[in-house]
PDB file of C-alpha atoms in Angstrom:
ATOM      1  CA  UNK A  27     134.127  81.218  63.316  1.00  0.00           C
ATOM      2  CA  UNK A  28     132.958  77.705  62.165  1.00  0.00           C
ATOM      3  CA  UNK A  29     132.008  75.989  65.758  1.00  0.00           C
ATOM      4  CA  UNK A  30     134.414  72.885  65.588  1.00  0.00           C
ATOM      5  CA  UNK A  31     137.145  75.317  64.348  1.00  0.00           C
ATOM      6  CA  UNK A  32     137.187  77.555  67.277  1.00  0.00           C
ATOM      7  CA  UNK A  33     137.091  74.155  69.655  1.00  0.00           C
ATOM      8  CA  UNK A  34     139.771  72.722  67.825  1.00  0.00           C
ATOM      9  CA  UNK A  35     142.002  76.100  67.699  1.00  0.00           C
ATOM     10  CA  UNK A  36     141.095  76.918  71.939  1.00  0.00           C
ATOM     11  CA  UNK A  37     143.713  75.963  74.100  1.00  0.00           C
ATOM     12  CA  UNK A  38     144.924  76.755  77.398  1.00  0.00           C
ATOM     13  CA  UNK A  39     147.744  79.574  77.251  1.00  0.00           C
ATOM     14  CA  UNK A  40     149.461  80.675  80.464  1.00  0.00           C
ATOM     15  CA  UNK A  41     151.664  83.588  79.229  1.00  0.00           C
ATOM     16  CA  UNK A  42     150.687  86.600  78.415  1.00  0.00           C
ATOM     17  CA  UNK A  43     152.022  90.232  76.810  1.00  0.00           C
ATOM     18  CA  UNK A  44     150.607  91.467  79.640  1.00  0.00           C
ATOM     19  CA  UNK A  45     149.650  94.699  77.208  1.00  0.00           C
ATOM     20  CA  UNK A  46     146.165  95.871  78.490  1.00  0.00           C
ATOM     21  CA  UNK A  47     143.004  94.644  76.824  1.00  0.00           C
ATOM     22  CA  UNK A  48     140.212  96.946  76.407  1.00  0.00           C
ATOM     23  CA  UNK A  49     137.502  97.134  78.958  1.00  0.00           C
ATOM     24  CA  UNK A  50     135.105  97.387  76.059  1.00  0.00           C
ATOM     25  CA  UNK A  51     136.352  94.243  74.784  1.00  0.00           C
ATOM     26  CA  UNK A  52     136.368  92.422  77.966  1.00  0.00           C
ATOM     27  CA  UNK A  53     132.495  94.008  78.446  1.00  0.00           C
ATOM     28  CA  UNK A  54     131.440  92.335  75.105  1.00  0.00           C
ATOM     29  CA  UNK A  55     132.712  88.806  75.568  1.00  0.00           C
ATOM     30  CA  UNK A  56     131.153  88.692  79.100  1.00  0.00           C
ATOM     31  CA  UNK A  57     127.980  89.142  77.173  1.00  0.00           C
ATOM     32  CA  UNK A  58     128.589  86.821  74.450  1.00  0.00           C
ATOM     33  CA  UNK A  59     129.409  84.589  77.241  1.00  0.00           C
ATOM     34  CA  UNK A  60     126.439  85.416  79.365  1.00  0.00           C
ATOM     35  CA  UNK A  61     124.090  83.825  76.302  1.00  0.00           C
ATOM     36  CA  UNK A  62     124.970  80.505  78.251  1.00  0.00           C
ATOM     37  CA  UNK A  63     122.061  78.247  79.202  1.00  0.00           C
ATOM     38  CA  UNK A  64     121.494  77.817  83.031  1.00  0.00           C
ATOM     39  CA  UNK A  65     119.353  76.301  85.424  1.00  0.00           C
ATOM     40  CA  UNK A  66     115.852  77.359  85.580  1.00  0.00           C
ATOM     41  CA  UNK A  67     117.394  80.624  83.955  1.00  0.00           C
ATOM     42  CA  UNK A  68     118.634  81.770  87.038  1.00  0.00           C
ATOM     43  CA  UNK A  69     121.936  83.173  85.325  1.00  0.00           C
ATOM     44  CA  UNK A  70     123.598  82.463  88.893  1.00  0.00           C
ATOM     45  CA  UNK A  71     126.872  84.258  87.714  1.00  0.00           C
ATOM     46  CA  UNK A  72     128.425  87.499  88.803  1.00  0.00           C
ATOM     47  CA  UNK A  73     131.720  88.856  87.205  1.00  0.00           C
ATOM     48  CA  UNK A  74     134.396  91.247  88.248  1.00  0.00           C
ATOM     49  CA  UNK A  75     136.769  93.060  85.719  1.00  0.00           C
ATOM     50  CA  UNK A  76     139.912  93.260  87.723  1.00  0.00           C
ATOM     51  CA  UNK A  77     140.867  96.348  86.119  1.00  0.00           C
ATOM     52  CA  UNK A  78     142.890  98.663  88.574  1.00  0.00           C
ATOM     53  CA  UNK A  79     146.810  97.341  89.274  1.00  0.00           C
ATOM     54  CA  UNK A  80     146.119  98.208  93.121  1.00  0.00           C
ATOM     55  CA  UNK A  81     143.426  95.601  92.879  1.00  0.00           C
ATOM     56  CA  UNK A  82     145.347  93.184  90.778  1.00  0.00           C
ATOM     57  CA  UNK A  83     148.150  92.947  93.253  1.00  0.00           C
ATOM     58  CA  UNK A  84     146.047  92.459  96.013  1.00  0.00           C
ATOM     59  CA  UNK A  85     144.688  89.429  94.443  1.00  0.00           C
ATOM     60  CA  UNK A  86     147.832  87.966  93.837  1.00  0.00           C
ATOM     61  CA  UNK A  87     147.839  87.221  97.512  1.00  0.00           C
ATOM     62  CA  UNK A  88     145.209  84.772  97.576  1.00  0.00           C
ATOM     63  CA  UNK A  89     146.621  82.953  94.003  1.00  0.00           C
ATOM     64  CA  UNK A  90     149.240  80.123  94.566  1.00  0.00           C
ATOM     65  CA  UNK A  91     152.008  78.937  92.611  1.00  0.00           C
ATOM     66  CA  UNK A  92     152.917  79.906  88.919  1.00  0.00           C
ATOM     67  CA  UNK A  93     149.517  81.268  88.559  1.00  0.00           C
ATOM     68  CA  UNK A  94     150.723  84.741  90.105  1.00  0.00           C
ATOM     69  CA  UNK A  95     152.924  84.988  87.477  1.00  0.00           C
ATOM     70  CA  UNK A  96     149.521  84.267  84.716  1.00  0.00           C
ATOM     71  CA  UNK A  97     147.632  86.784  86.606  1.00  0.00           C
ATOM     72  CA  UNK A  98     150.563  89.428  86.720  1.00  0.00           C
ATOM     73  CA  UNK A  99     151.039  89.105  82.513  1.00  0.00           C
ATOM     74  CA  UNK A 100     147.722  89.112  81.722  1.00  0.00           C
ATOM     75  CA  UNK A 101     145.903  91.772  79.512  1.00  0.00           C
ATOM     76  CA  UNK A 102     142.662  91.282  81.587  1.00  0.00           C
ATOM     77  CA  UNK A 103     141.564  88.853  84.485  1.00  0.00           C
ATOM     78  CA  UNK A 104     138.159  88.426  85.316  1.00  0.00           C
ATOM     79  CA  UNK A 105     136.966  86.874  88.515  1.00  0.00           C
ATOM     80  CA  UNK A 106     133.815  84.591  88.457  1.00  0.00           C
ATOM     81  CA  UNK A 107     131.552  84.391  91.182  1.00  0.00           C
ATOM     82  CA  UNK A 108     128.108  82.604  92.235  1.00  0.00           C
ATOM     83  CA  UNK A 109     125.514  84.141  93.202  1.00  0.00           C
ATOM     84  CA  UNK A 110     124.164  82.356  96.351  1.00  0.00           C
ATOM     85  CA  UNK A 111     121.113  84.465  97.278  1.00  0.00           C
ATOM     86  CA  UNK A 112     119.230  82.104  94.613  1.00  0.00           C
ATOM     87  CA  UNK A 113     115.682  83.561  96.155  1.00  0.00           C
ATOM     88  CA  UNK A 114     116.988  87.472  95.710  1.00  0.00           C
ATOM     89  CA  UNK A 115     118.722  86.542  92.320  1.00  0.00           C
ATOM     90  CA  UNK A 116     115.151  85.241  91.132  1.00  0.00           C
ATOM     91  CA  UNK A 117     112.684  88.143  91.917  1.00  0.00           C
ATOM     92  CA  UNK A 118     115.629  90.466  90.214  1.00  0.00           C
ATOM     93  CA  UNK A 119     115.427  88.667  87.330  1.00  0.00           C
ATOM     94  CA  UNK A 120     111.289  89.417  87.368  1.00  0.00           C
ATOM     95  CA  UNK A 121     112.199  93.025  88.218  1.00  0.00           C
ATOM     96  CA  UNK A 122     114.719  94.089  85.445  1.00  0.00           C
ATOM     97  CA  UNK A 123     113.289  91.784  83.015  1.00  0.00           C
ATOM     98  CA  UNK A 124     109.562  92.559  83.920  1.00  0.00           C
ATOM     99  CA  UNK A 125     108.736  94.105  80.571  1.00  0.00           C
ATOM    100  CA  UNK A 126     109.714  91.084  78.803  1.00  0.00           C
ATOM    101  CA  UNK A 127     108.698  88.264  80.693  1.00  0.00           C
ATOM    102  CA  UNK A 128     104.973  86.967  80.779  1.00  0.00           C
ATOM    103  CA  UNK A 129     102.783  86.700  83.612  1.00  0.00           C
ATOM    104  CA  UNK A 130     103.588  82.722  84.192  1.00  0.00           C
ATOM    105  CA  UNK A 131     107.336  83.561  83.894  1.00  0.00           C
ATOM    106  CA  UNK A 132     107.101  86.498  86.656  1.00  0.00           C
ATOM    107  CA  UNK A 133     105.047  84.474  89.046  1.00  0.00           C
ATOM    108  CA  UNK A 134     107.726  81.447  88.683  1.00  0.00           C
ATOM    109  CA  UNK A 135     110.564  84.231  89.433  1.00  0.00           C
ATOM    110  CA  UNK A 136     108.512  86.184  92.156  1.00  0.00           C
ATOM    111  CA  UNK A 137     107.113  83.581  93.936  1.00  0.00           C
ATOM    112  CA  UNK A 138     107.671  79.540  92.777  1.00  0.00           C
ATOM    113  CA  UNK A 139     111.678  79.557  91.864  1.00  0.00           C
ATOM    114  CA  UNK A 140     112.048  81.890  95.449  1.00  0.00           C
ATOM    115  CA  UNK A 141     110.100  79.011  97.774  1.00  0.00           C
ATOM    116  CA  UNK A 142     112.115  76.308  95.522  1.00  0.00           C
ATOM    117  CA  UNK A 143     115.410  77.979  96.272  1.00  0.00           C
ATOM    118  CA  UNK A 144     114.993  78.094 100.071  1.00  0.00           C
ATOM    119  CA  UNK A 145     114.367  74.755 100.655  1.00  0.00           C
ATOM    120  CA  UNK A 146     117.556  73.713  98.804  1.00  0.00           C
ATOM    121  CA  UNK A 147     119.746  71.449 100.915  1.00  0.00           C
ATOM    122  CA  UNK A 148     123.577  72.669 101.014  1.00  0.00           C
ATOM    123  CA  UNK A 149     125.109  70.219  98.770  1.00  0.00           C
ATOM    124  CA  UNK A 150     123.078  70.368  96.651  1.00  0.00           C
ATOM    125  CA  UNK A 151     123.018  74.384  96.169  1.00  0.00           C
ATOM    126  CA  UNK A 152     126.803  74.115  95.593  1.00  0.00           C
ATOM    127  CA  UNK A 153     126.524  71.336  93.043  1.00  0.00           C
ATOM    128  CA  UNK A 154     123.649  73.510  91.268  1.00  0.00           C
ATOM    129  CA  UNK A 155     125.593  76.721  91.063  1.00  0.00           C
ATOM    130  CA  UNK A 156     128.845  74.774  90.388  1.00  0.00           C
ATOM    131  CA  UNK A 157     126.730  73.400  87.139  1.00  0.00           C
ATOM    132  CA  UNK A 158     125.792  77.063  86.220  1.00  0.00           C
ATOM    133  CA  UNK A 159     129.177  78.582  86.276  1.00  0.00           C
ATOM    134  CA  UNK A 160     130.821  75.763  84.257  1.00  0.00           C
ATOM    135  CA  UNK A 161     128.072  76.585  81.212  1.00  0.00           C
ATOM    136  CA  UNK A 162     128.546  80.335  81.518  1.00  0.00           C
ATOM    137  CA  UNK A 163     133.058  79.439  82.000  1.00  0.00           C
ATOM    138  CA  UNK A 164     133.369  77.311  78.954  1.00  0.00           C
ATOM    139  CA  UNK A 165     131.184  79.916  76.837  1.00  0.00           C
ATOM    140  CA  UNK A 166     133.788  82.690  78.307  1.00  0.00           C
ATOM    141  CA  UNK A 167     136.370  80.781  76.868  1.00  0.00           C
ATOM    142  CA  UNK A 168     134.728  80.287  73.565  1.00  0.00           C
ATOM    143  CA  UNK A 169     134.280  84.258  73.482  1.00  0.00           C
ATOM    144  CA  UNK A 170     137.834  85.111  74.340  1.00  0.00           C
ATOM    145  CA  UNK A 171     138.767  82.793  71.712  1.00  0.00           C
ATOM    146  CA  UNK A 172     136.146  84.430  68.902  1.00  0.00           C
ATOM    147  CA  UNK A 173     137.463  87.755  69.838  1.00  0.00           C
ATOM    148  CA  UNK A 174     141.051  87.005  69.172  1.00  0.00           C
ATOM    149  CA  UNK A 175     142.523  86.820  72.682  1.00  0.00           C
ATOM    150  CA  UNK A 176     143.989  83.494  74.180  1.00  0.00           C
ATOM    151  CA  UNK A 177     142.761  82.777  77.911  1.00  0.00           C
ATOM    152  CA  UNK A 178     143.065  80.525  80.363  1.00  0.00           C
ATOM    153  CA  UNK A 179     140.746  79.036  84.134  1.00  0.00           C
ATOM    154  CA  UNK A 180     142.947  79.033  86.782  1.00  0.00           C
ATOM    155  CA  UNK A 181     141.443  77.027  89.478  1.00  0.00           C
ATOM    156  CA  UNK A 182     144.686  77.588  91.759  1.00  0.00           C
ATOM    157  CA  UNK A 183     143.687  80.574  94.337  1.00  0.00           C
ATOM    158  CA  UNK A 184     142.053  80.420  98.056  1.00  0.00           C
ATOM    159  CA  UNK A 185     138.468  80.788  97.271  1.00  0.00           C
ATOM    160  CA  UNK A 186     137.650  82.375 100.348  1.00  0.00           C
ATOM    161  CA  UNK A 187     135.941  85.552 101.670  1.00  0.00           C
ATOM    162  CA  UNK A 188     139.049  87.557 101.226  1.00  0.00           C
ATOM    163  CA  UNK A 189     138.642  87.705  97.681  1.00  0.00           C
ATOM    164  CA  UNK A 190     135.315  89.704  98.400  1.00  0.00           C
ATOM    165  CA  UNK A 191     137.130  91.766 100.472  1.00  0.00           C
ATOM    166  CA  UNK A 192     139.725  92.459  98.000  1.00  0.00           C
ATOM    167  CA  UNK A 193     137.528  93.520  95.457  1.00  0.00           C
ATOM    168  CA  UNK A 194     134.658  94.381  97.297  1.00  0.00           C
ATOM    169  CA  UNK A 195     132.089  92.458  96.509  1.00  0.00           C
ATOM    170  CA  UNK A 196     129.152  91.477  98.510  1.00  0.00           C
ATOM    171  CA  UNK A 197     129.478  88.389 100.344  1.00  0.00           C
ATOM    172  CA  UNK A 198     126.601  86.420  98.881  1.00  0.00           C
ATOM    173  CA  UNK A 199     128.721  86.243  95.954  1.00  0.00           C
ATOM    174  CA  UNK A 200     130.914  83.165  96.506  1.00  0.00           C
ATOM    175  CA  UNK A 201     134.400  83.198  94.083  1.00  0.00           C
ATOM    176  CA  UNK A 202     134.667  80.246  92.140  1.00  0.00           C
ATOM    177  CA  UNK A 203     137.649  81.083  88.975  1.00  0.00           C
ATOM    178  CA  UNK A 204     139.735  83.511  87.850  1.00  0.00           C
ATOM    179  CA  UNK A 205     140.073  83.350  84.279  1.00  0.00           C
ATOM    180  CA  UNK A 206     143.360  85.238  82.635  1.00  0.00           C
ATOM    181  CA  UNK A 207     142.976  86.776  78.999  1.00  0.00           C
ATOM    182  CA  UNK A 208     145.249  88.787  76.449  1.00  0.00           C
ATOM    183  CA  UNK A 209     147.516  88.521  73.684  1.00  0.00           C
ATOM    184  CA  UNK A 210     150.622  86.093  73.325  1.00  0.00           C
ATOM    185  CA  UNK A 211     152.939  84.512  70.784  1.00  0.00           C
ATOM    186  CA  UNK A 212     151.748  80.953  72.195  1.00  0.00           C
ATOM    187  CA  UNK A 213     148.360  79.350  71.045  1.00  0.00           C
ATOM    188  CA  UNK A 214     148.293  76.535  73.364  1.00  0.00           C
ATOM    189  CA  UNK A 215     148.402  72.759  72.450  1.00  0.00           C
ATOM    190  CA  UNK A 216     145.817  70.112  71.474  1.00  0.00           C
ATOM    191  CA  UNK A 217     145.738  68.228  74.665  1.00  0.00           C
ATOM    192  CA  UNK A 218     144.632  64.196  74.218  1.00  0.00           C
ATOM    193  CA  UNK A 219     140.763  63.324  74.102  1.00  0.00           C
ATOM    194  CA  UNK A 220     139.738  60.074  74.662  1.00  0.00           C
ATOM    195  CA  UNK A 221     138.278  57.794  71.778  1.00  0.00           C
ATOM    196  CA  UNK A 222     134.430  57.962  71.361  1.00  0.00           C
ATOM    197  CA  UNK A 223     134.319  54.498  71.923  1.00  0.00           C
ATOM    198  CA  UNK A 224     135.216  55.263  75.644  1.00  0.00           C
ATOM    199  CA  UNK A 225     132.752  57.639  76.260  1.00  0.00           C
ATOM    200  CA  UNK A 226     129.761  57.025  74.562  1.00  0.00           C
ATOM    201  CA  UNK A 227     127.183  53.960  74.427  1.00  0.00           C
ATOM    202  CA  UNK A 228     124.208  53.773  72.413  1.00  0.00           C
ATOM    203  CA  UNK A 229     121.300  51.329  74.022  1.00  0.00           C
TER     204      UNK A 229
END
């Protein structure tokens, strides 16, 4: 689909069929989406296919508001995480992709990216890995979108250990959205941009 077309025809939709989508389909827009530029390549995203109902309903118990009602309907719901072991996520990235990468590119991902990770101050990890998973989000929205599916970020659930717990996940993974997808008679509205003029300047 022509690039402006699918921006202009993605909106947000909140209700859902809530008849199943594929895994397979879900599988192959996490890797379209997964084509998203990040950071020193670190790919600092994790995802979770909330696929069984026992797991779904547990969720529902850290998600407020009319969101439960989103997550219930949905054909799939995907949880997106951060990977916060920066160092570890590095030298994995120079083990699985070691027969592809260059000798410069596995010494920055064994050894250079790992010392430049540990010294990162707090705030400014979480502002680095909250930059990562908005390019990897907005390109998971784009895919749902290509694939025919409507979708939607919810922002509106405790992002807390539990939801580790829930669907047992390692705790360097931090939960940062859960993004609802499926089928549904409603294709969202055109919400207002601003003018150009108001947010651009040429100097």
């Amino acid at each position: 689909m022509d690039f402006v077309k699918l921006n202009k025809s993605r909106h947000a939709v909140k209700h859902f069929d809530g008849k199943k989508i594929p895994t397979v389909d879900v599988k192959q827009i996490i890797s379209a989406a997964s084509l998203a530029p990040s950071a020193h390549n670190i790919q600092s995203w994790h995802f979770v296919i909330v696929e069984s109902d026992e797991k779904r309903a547990a969720l529902l118990s850290e998600v407020k508001g009319s969101n439960i009602e989103q997550v219930k309907e949905a054909g799939a719901v995907i949880v997106v995480f951060s990977d916060t072991d920066l160092a570890e996520r590095s030298r994995e990235i120079a083990r699985y992709g070691a027969e592809e990468l260059n000798d410069e590119q596995l010494e920055r991902f064994n050894s250079r990216y790992p010392h430049m990770f540990e010294g990162f101050e707090e705030m400014y990890e979480t502002s680095y890995l909250s930059i990562n998973i908005g390019l990897v989000t907005m390109n998971l929205m784009y895919a749902i979108k290509n694939r025919g599916y409507e979708g939607n970020i919810i922002l509106g659930f405790e992002r807390t250990p539990r939801v580790n717990e829930i669907l047992e996940v390692e705790r360097r993974y931090r939960p940062e959205l859960i993004i609802s997808l499926g089928n549904s008679e409603s294709k969202g509205h055109a919400s207002y941009r601003l003018p150009q003029e108001r947010i651009v300047e040429i100097r």
